[in-house]
XYZ file of C-alpha atoms in Angstrom:
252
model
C 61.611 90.591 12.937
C 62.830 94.020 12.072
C 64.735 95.563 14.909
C 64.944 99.423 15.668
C 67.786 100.184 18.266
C 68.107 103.818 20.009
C 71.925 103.423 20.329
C 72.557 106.937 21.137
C 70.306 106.422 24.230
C 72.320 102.911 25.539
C 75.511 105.258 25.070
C 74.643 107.591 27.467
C 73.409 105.184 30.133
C 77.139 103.460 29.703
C 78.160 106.864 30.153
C 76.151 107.823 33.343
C 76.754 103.934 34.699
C 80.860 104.565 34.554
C 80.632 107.944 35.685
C 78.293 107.031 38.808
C 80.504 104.123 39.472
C 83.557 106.485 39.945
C 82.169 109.353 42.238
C 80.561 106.725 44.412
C 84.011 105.164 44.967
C 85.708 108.767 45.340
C 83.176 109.501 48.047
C 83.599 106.258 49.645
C 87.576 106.302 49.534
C 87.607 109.490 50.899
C 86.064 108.964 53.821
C 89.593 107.111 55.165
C 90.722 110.468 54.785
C 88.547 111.764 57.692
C 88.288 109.046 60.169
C 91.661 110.565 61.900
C 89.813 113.741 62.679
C 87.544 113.274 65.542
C 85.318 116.869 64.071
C 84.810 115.580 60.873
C 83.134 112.166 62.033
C 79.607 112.894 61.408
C 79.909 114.595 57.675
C 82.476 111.270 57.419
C 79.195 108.960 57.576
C 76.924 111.526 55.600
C 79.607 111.158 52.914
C 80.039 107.241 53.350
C 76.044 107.077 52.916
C 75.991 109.294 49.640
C 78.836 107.316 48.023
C 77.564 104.033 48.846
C 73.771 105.093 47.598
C 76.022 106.629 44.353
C 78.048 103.417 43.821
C 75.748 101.069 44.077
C 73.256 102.724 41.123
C 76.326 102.897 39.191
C 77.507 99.292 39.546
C 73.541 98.735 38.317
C 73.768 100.552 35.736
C 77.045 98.833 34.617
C 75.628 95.440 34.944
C 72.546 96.857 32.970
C 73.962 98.046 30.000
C 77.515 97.441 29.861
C 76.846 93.730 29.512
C 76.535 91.329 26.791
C 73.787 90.382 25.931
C 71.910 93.447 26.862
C 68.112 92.824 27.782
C 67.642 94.150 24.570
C 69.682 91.772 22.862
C 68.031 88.455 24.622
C 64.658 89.552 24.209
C 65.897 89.809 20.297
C 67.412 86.093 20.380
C 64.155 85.073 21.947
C 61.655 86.681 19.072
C 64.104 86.062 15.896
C 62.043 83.609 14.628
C 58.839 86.480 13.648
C 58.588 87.644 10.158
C 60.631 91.254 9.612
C 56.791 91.937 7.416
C 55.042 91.959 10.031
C 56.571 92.637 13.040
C 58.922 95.351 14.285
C 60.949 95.746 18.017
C 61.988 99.160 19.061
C 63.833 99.530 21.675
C 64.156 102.466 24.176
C 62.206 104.834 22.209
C 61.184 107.980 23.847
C 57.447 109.020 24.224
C 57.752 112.417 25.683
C 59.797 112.164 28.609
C 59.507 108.463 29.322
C 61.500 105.803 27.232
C 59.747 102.775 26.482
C 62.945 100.505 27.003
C 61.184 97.421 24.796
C 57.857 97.811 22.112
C 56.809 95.491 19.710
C 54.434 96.504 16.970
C 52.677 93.327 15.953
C 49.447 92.773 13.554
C 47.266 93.097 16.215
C 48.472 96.532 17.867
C 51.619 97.411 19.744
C 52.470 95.115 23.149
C 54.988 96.651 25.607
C 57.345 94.530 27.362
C 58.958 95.338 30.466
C 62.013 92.619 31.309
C 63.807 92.082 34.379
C 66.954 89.558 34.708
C 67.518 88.953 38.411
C 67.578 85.412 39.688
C 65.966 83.570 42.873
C 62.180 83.185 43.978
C 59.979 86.304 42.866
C 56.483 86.403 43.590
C 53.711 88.593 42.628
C 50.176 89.241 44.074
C 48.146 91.305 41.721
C 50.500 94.849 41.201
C 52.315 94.033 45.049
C 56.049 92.594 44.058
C 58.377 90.781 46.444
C 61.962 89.671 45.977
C 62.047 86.791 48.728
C 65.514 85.192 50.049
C 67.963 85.119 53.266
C 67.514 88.951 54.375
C 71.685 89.147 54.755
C 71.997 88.273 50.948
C 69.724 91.151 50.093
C 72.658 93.468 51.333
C 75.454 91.876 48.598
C 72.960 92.250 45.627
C 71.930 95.682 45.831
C 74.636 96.167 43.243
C 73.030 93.829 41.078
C 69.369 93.693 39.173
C 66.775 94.932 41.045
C 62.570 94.196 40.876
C 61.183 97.702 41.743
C 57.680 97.597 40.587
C 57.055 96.263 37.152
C 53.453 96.624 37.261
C 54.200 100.493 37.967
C 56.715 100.944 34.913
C 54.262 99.018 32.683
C 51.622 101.356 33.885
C 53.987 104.183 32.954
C 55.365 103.297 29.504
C 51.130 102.871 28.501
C 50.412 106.051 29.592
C 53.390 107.929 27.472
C 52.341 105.669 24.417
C 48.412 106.590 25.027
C 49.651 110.383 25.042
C 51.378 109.957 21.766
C 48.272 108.270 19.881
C 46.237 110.553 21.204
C 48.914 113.364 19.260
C 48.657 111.248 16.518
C 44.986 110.950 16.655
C 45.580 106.137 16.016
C 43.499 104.191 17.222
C 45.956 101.261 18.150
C 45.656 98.641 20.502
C 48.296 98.496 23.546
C 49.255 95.081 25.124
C 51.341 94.839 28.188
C 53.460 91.681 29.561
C 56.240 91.359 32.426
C 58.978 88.983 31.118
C 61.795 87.291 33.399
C 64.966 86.517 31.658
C 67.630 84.998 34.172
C 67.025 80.869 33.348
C 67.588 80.767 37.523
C 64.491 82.662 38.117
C 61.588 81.057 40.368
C 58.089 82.397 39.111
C 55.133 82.369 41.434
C 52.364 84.893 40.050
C 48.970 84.897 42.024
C 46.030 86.993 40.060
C 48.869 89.849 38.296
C 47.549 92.535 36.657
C 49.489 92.323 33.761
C 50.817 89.106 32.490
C 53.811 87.745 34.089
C 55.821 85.226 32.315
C 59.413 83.892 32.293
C 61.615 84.174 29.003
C 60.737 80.990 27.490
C 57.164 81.467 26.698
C 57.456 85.370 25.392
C 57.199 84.306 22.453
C 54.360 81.567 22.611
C 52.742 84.372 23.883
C 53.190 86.786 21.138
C 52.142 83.913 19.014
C 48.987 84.012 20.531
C 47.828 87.097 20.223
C 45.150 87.901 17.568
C 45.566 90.497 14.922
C 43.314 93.185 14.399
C 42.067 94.119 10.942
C 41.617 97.769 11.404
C 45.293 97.989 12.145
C 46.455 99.018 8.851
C 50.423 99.182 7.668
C 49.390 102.756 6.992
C 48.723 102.920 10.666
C 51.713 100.951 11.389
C 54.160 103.308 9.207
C 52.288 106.268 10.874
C 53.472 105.358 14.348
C 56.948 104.150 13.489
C 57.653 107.097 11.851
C 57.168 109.476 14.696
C 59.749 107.865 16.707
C 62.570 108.674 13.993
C 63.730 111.718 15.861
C 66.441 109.576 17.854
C 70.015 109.962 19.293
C 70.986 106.742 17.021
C 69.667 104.678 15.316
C 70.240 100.753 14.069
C 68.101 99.476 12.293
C 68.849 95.520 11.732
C 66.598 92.387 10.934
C 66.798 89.398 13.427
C 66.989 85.769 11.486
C 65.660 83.116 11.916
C 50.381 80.117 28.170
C 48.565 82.796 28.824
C 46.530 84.855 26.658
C 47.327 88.543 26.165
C 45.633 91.142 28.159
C 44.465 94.506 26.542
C 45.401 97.222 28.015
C 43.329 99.945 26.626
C 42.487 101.179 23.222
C 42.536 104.796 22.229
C 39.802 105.619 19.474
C 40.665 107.789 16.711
């Protein structure tokens, strides 16, 4: 599988993560500098509020992309088995003002892939999302991964990429999926919208998918092409269920 990387883009969420990190613990530590004046109590807890809300997106952020392996970077290990000839991964390319943060362009149209790596139970009822467990607990891991709304950001990222075909005047084929990738995540999917599947089977689902003969490399090339207008780029090759659902198809 040939991989395209937007590294200048994962550089400047390090940045923002380390920079966050540090004003949220300047607001919080300076807060002990005001509890000995009785006046300044109340902007005291307005500042204690910002620099907690600060910190925490920053410690995200850090755990996000300042790790290894990166989301990117599992999803990779997962899918190094697919031929580089047919099938290309591009990773946090911008459409406009979104960035897709995972695309594959396979023989049978382009499938975006929205990952998530928190553990525990996580259960999902058409689009509605829950992250169940001990309510106290929820209060030590908002530092860590968070759900959000999959279904939402999956929504998003297909309606930049529709935008861009339509610019482009392709016809192409979009695929959506919602993959888990902490091994210590419980699964329990009722009716989703889009598929929802943990890390293992990504890529006996990508397997499955059908190709589509009016996707042309000509096509293929077209698309890629656009998205060379990137921060940085690496380029690299990685080495060796349930079916997909379309998401919509834009016609020429």
């Amino acid at each position: 599988m040939r991989i395209v990387r937007n590294t200048g883009y994962i550089g400047k969420r390090k940045r923002l993560a380390r920079v966050s990190a540090l004003i949220g613990f300047l607001l919080l530590g300076s807060t002990f500098l005001m509890i000995f004046k009785p006046d300044l109590v109340l902007i005291a807890y307005a500042i204690l509020f910002a620099g907690f809300i600060v910190f925490n997106f920053g410690m995200q952020q850090l755990g996000k992309w300042s790790r290894s392996p990166r989301n990117d970077e599992l999803i990779d290990a997962r899918l190094k088995t697919l031929p580089d000839s047919k099938y290309t991964m591009v990773h946090y390319a911008a459409f406009g003002k979104r960035v897709v943060e995972h695309l594959l362009v396979h023989p049978g149209g382009l499938l975006v892939i929205i990952s998530r790596e928190l553990p525990g139970k996580v259960t999902v009822k058409e689009k509605r999302w829950r992250k169940t467990g001990a309510g106290f607990t929820r209060f030590f891991s908002m530092s860590g991964p968070q759900l959000g709304n999959p279904t939402a950001d999956l929504e998003a990222d297909v309606e930049a990429i529709e935008k861009y075909l339509e610019e482009k005047e392709l016809g192409i084929d979009i695929y959506g999926v919602i993959v888990f990738l902490n091994e210590r995540v419980e699964l329990v999917a009722e009716d989703p919208i889009y598929p929802a599947i943990k890390a293992d089977l990504l890529l006996p689902f990508i397997n499955a998918m059908e190709p589509d003969n009016t996707f042309t490399n000509k096509d293929r090339d077209t698309f890629l092409s656009g998205l060379s207008q990137l921060d940085g780029v690496e380029v690299a090759v990685a080495k060796p269920t349930k079916r997909p659902v379309k998401v919509k198809r834009r016609a020429a």
